[in-house]
Amino acid sequence: MNNIYFWKSWKKSQKLVFISAMGLSVFASIYFFTGWYLEDKLVIQWEVDSNAETLNTPVDTFVKHLFKYTVESDSYLLSQTFKGSNLHLYPLTSYIYFGLSVAAILLLLTTFTYLDLIWYGAAMLVFTLFLSTLKTDLLGVFKIYGNQFLAGMLVIYLIPSYYFQAFKKNTAFSIRLGVFTIITLILGIIIGKFSDVSNPFYYMANFGIAVPIALTMLFLFLISFEIINSFVFLTAGSKNMSGKNSILNFIIISALYLGNLLLLLLKKMLIIQWDSLILNAFWIFLISAIVGLWGYKKRAPLFYDIIPFRPFGAYFYIGLAIVSLSVCGYAFISANDPLKESIEYAIIYSHLGIGATYFLYIIYNFYDLFPRNVKVYDVVYQPKRLPFFMVRGIGFVVVLALFLYSNRFAFYLCLSGYNNGIGDVYLHEQNILLAKHYYREGVINDFQNHRSNYSLGVIAEKENNKREAVDYFASANVKRPMAEAYVNLSRIYFQENMFFPALFTLQEALQKFPDNGMIQNNLGLLYMNKSMSDSTYFHLTQSEKNLKENKSVAAGNILNFLTRKGLTTEADSISSQGLFEDAIAYQTNKLSILNFNGKKYQSGLTKNFINDSILSLESFSYLNNITLNHLKYGNKEILDQIKSFAKWQGNEDYKEQLTYLSGLYYYYNNEGLKGKEILDNIRLNSSFAPTYNSVLGLWMMQHDLYKVAIDYFSQSKTELKSSNILYYAISLMETGDFEGSKIILMQLSSVPDKNINKITENLLLIINTSGIEDVKNWTDELKLQFIHYKKGSLTTEQIKELFKSMSRGNAKIEVTADLMEFYLSQNKIQEADYFFGALGVIEKQENDAQSLLNRTYLKYLAHKGEYEELNKQISKVYLNERDSKLKPFFSALYDEAKNNTKDAMLNFNKALQLNPFNEEVRIAAALFYQKNNQSEKAYDILLKGIEINKYSVPLIKAYALQAVRINLVSYGESILEDLKLYVSPSEFSQFTKAFQEEVKKNQDAE
């Protein structure tokens, strides 16, 4: 046990330093294993790239005269692809490596002060070389860009080290180490504080790695035969182990070990392609490093005159081990594959060359001792024939031969790795020109190394140099394929419309990485873009199955695929399972599906999705979709978010669409006028003008402002969808322009939409039919539409005849309401009475037809002046959501009639807010305020009405008269010119007379 825990017999101060150094080596081992585990994952990561496609979803639907109108707005469907990231460079990982290496070198430096002058001089030459490779001249410490700072460092280190070596030989190791540590800390603080570059230690770590690499090679040379030596211990380390079979056991296990090394070398030389090798080169390194400590102690007598093992030899060994572990760990964690590969070659060359030589040394010197029960391990450094130093010499020659046979490939790999590290420094500093230079140097030294090529590929893609990016990503996959590089290469091909190269690249990648969910996801989307449904669904489902993280990406893409294929029911069924609540793209697609199907999203606004003040494509798409979904629920929190995002300058790309969403919100939350004004403002000079004009046109149709709707539709008629062109034609029919409507309808006849074709056919039939004989045989629905559009040209008797031919039902109810409105507008109470009475007693229902009739009935009561009955019926009859907004208006009429001025004022104000587009409400409210000595307010109400609907004859007349009442006669006179365009000469003459009388009356009043 004393041989194992040899330090227990040391002095306390020696033990403390040794245990501390061992602790540091454990930390270095953790760093090594962390790097080995992470390997490329830290520097080259998977990222998700999103693309958005629009899906027309219904925002609102309404029915007028049995035609269903749909207000649509774009929801966004997100598709997400994986891509290999830009390089993620973390200076902290280099700081850990550099800190460990510097600590180990300080341990070595302190040990060097105990050497004789010649060995001390040689060691200090190495230390000086280390300081010079740190490139402190690039750091600009104190604005010094020459070698003055390096010279100062050399003086600061060399003076105390020589002082300890030559004059103060009895100074304790801990004091010497403390002095060098303090010097290093002070220099570190000075460099950190007064350097001109932002990351000086990142520079020093990467520029100064040459000497730590050299020390690693020295350590590998030192431990290269330790595993063979441990086999000697296992087979002949005690008398119990020795015997006649011990030599055979030693030969077998040594042959297996050396054979494994040979196989590793052949694989590295691409002579064999075996992957199931027994040992990895770095496991060999680790085992050698561990057992080498005791092996180094055992051969300590051989170099006692140079450096005694207790304690300085042990410190020296541990120092080299820490440096070596740190360098290997940094090669792994920085994804520097040429540096890692060069170390791997060094491990194989040294352990194979020197290990095989040591194996022959054992056989040649001690073959006859194995069967004699002699503990060969105890005398292994007391050879009878071949001296031990020959092992080093011959082994070195073998290693050199292997190195030269490979054309010094390991050296060029090391140079390539060194250049990659410097390229990383400049890339992190955003000095792209120098970064590219060093990465290209890396390619020159190892033209197929993954790291240099991938780095250059990323830079080229960023610079939009697609051809170079393709070459570099393709080269990156030659020697060491990585899924990320394959995916990036495929993405560039696809972006350049090269479908088959993109496809073949991913197929090749999938052969090399058969269960890679990222590749399967991208392959599925590639097939989806070519409408290859079976392949799309197969690869996306496989992706979701194989993805360990980001399963929501494939799941969201499946929702996208099903929706695009029209399988919204299936997509809705999948999305309703409550999965991936924290995945923004999945929830965005779920919202699109719910919007398409007219269903409410139950989860509400997830603020985590939009917690950044700058919107991304994903967060905007989510905000857009949830806004459309919650439009009619008065969710003010969503409106506040929209307004907040619209204010930020970083959201300029989305500002117009955010403003549009706010307009929708206002319109559907009882601020319709504000919503319309917002859309009116943004539609000018907007690429989305057709969308805005369509929405505004439909809103105006909803409020029977057909001429205003025509204005909106006509401004984008060449860019409208077929359904909106149909709405345009219907608006023309509503204004009596049958010829204009007919031209548009005939153009729509060839549209490949059966529903539109059927409506077009019916409308053309109505336009082309003048008599009523054929109409009697039509369906009630067609009769309703015929009466609605042709009632102005039919006699009352003809209308009655058609009315009688209709059976009882919703169509007849709607006809009744329509005809009552028609005759009430002409003040023909008797005809309105007739049709209301002719309808007869009907079963009370709660549907849109009944609501329309009830609304008309309330208007009918008001027209007749039956205000008591009106007041009773307001709360009694059924009115749907839209018609209910007129309740304050009818209440205001009742309050006005009963001289309840205060209540009337409140109800008129509410009615105007809820019904800003209703001309009857505006005119009645204006008259009320005029009667109550608020002429200016009455004028403003009518002026706003004219701004909304400049074609309304009743509004023009009311405005003209009100202008006179507030002494704006010229305003009233100017609008008479507009009136002349919309009424007959006789009606215009009659109103002009009334206008002049109002002028005279106003003058007399003054």
Coordinates of N, CA and C in Angstrom, one line a residue, residues 540-625:
L540 N -41.7 13.1 -41.5 CA -42.0 14.0 -40.4 C -42.4 13.2 -39.2
T541 N -43.2 12.1 -39.4 CA -43.5 11.2 -38.2 C -42.3 10.5 -37.7
Q542 N -41.4 10.1 -38.6 CA -40.1 9.5 -38.1 C -39.3 10.5 -37.4
S543 N -39.3 11.7 -37.8 CA -38.5 12.8 -37.2 C -39.1 13.0 -35.8
E544 N -40.4 13.1 -35.6 CA -41.0 13.3 -34.3 C -40.6 12.1 -33.4
K545 N -40.6 11.0 -33.9 CA -40.2 9.8 -33.1 C -38.8 9.8 -32.7
N546 N -37.9 10.2 -33.6 CA -36.4 10.1 -33.3 C -35.9 11.3 -32.6
L547 N -36.5 12.5 -32.7 CA -36.0 13.7 -32.0 C -36.1 13.5 -30.5
K548 N -35.0 13.8 -29.8 CA -35.0 13.7 -28.4 C -35.4 15.1 -27.8
E549 N -34.9 16.1 -28.5 CA -35.3 17.5 -28.1 C -36.0 18.1 -29.3
N550 N -36.7 19.1 -29.1 CA -37.4 19.8 -30.2 C -38.4 18.9 -31.0
K551 N -39.0 18.0 -30.3 CA -40.1 17.2 -30.9 C -41.2 18.1 -31.5
S552 N -41.4 19.2 -30.9 CA -42.4 20.1 -31.3 C -42.2 20.6 -32.7
V553 N -40.9 20.7 -33.1 CA -40.7 21.1 -34.5 C -41.3 20.2 -35.5
A554 N -41.0 18.9 -35.4 CA -41.6 18.0 -36.3 C -43.2 17.9 -36.2
A555 N -43.6 18.0 -34.9 CA -45.1 17.9 -34.7 C -45.8 19.2 -35.3
G556 N -45.1 20.3 -35.1 CA -45.7 21.5 -35.7 C -45.7 21.5 -37.3
N557 N -44.7 20.9 -37.8 CA -44.6 20.7 -39.3 C -45.7 19.7 -39.8
I558 N -46.0 18.7 -38.9 CA -47.1 17.8 -39.3 C -48.4 18.6 -39.4
L559 N -48.7 19.4 -38.4 CA -49.9 20.2 -38.4 C -49.9 21.1 -39.7
N560 N -48.8 21.7 -40.0 CA -48.7 22.5 -41.2 C -49.0 21.7 -42.5
F561 N -48.4 20.5 -42.5 CA -48.7 19.6 -43.7 C -50.1 19.2 -43.8
L562 N -50.7 18.8 -42.7 CA -52.1 18.4 -42.8 C -53.0 19.6 -43.2
T563 N -52.7 20.7 -42.7 CA -53.5 21.9 -43.0 C -53.4 22.3 -44.4
R564 N -52.2 22.3 -44.9 CA -52.0 22.6 -46.4 C -52.7 21.6 -47.3
K565 N -52.8 20.3 -46.8 CA -53.5 19.3 -47.6 C -55.0 19.4 -47.4
G566 N -55.5 20.3 -46.7 CA -56.9 20.5 -46.5 C -57.5 19.5 -45.4
L567 N -56.6 18.8 -44.7 CA -57.0 17.9 -43.6 C -57.1 18.6 -42.3
T568 N -57.9 19.7 -42.2 CA -57.9 20.5 -41.0 C -58.6 19.8 -39.9
T569 N -59.5 18.9 -40.1 CA -60.2 18.1 -39.1 C -59.2 17.2 -38.4
E570 N -58.4 16.6 -39.2 CA -57.3 15.7 -38.6 C -56.3 16.5 -37.8
A571 N -55.9 17.7 -38.4 CA -55.0 18.5 -37.7 C -55.5 19.1 -36.4
D572 N -56.8 19.4 -36.4 CA -57.5 19.9 -35.2 C -57.5 18.8 -34.2
S573 N -57.8 17.6 -34.6 CA -57.8 16.5 -33.6 C -56.4 16.3 -33.0
I574 N -55.4 16.4 -33.7 CA -54.0 16.2 -33.2 C -53.7 17.4 -32.3
S575 N -54.0 18.6 -32.7 CA -53.6 19.8 -31.9 C -54.4 19.9 -30.7
S576 N -55.5 19.3 -30.6 CA -56.4 19.4 -29.4 C -55.9 18.5 -28.2
Q577 N -54.8 17.8 -28.4 CA -54.4 16.9 -27.4 C -53.6 17.5 -26.3
G578 N -53.4 18.9 -26.4 CA -52.7 19.6 -25.3 C -51.2 19.4 -25.3
L579 N -50.6 19.1 -26.4 CA -49.2 18.8 -26.4 C -48.4 20.1 -26.7
F580 N -47.1 20.2 -26.3 CA -46.2 21.2 -26.7 C -46.8 22.6 -26.3
E581 N -47.3 22.8 -25.2 CA -47.8 24.1 -24.8 C -46.8 25.2 -24.7
D582 N -45.5 24.8 -24.6 CA -44.4 25.8 -24.5 C -43.7 26.0 -25.8
A583 N -44.2 25.4 -26.9 CA -43.6 25.5 -28.2 C -44.3 26.5 -29.0
I584 N -43.7 27.7 -29.3 CA -44.4 28.8 -30.0 C -44.9 28.4 -31.4
A585 N -44.0 27.7 -32.2 CA -44.4 27.4 -33.5 C -45.6 26.4 -33.6
Y586 N -45.5 25.4 -32.7 CA -46.6 24.5 -32.6 C -47.9 25.2 -32.2
Q587 N -47.9 26.0 -31.2 CA -49.1 26.7 -30.8 C -49.6 27.7 -31.9
T588 N -48.6 28.3 -32.6 CA -49.0 29.2 -33.7 C -49.8 28.4 -34.8
N589 N -49.3 27.2 -35.1 CA -50.0 26.4 -36.1 C -51.3 25.9 -35.6
K590 N -51.4 25.6 -34.3 CA -52.6 25.2 -33.7 C -53.6 26.3 -33.8
L591 N -53.2 27.6 -33.5 CA -54.1 28.7 -33.7 C -54.6 28.9 -35.1
S592 N -53.7 28.7 -36.1 CA -54.1 28.8 -37.5 C -55.3 27.8 -37.8
I593 N -55.1 26.6 -37.2 CA -56.1 25.6 -37.5 C -57.4 26.0 -36.8
L594 N -57.3 26.4 -35.6 CA -58.6 26.8 -34.8 C -59.2 28.0 -35.6
N595 N -58.4 29.0 -36.0 CA -59.0 30.1 -36.8 C -59.7 29.6 -38.0
F596 N -59.1 28.7 -38.7 CA -59.7 28.2 -40.0 C -61.0 27.5 -39.7
N597 N -61.0 26.8 -38.5 CA -62.3 26.0 -38.2 C -63.2 26.9 -37.4
G598 N -62.9 28.1 -37.1 CA -63.8 29.0 -36.3 C -63.9 28.6 -34.8
K599 N -62.8 28.0 -34.2 CA -62.9 27.6 -32.8 C -62.0 28.5 -32.0
K600 N -62.4 28.6 -30.7 CA -61.6 29.4 -29.8 C -60.5 28.7 -29.2
Y601 N -59.4 29.4 -29.1 CA -58.1 29.0 -28.4 C -58.3 29.2 -26.9
Q602 N -58.3 28.1 -26.2 CA -58.6 28.2 -24.8 C -57.5 28.6 -23.9
S603 N -56.2 28.5 -24.4 CA -55.1 28.7 -23.5 C -54.9 30.2 -23.2
G604 N -55.4 31.1 -24.0 CA -55.1 32.5 -23.7 C -53.7 32.9 -24.2
L605 N -53.4 34.2 -23.9 CA -52.1 34.7 -24.4 C -51.0 34.2 -23.5
T606 N -50.0 33.6 -24.2 CA -48.8 33.1 -23.5 C -47.7 34.2 -23.6
K607 N -47.5 34.9 -22.5 CA -46.5 36.0 -22.5 C -45.1 35.6 -22.8
N608 N -44.8 34.4 -22.4 CA -43.4 33.9 -22.6 C -43.0 33.9 -24.1
F609 N -44.1 33.7 -24.9 CA -43.8 33.7 -26.4 C -43.5 35.1 -26.9
I610 N -43.9 36.1 -26.2 CA -43.7 37.5 -26.8 C -43.0 38.4 -25.7
N611 N -42.1 37.8 -24.9 CA -41.5 38.5 -23.8 C -40.3 39.4 -24.3
D612 N -39.9 39.3 -25.5 CA -38.9 40.2 -26.1 C -39.5 41.4 -26.7
S613 N -38.9 42.6 -26.5 CA -39.5 43.8 -27.1 C -39.5 43.8 -28.6
I614 N -38.5 43.1 -29.2 CA -38.4 43.0 -30.7 C -39.0 41.7 -31.1
L615 N -40.0 41.8 -32.1 CA -40.7 40.7 -32.6 C -39.8 39.9 -33.5
S616 N -39.9 38.6 -33.4 CA -39.3 37.6 -34.4 C -40.5 37.2 -35.3
L617 N -40.1 36.4 -36.3 CA -41.1 35.9 -37.2 C -42.1 35.0 -36.4
E618 N -41.5 34.2 -35.5 CA -42.4 33.3 -34.7 C -43.3 34.1 -33.8
S619 N -42.7 35.0 -33.0 CA -43.6 35.8 -32.1 C -44.6 36.6 -32.8
F620 N -44.3 37.2 -33.9 CA -45.3 38.0 -34.6 C -46.4 37.1 -35.2
S621 N -46.0 35.9 -35.7 CA -47.0 35.0 -36.2 C -48.0 34.5 -35.1
Y622 N -47.4 34.3 -34.0 CA -48.2 33.9 -32.8 C -49.1 35.0 -32.4
L623 N -48.6 36.2 -32.3 CA -49.4 37.4 -31.9 C -50.5 37.6 -32.9
N624 N -50.2 37.5 -34.2 CA -51.2 37.7 -35.3 C -52.3 36.7 -35.1
N625 N -52.0 35.4 -35.0 CA -53.0 34.3 -34.9 C -53.8 34.4 -33.7

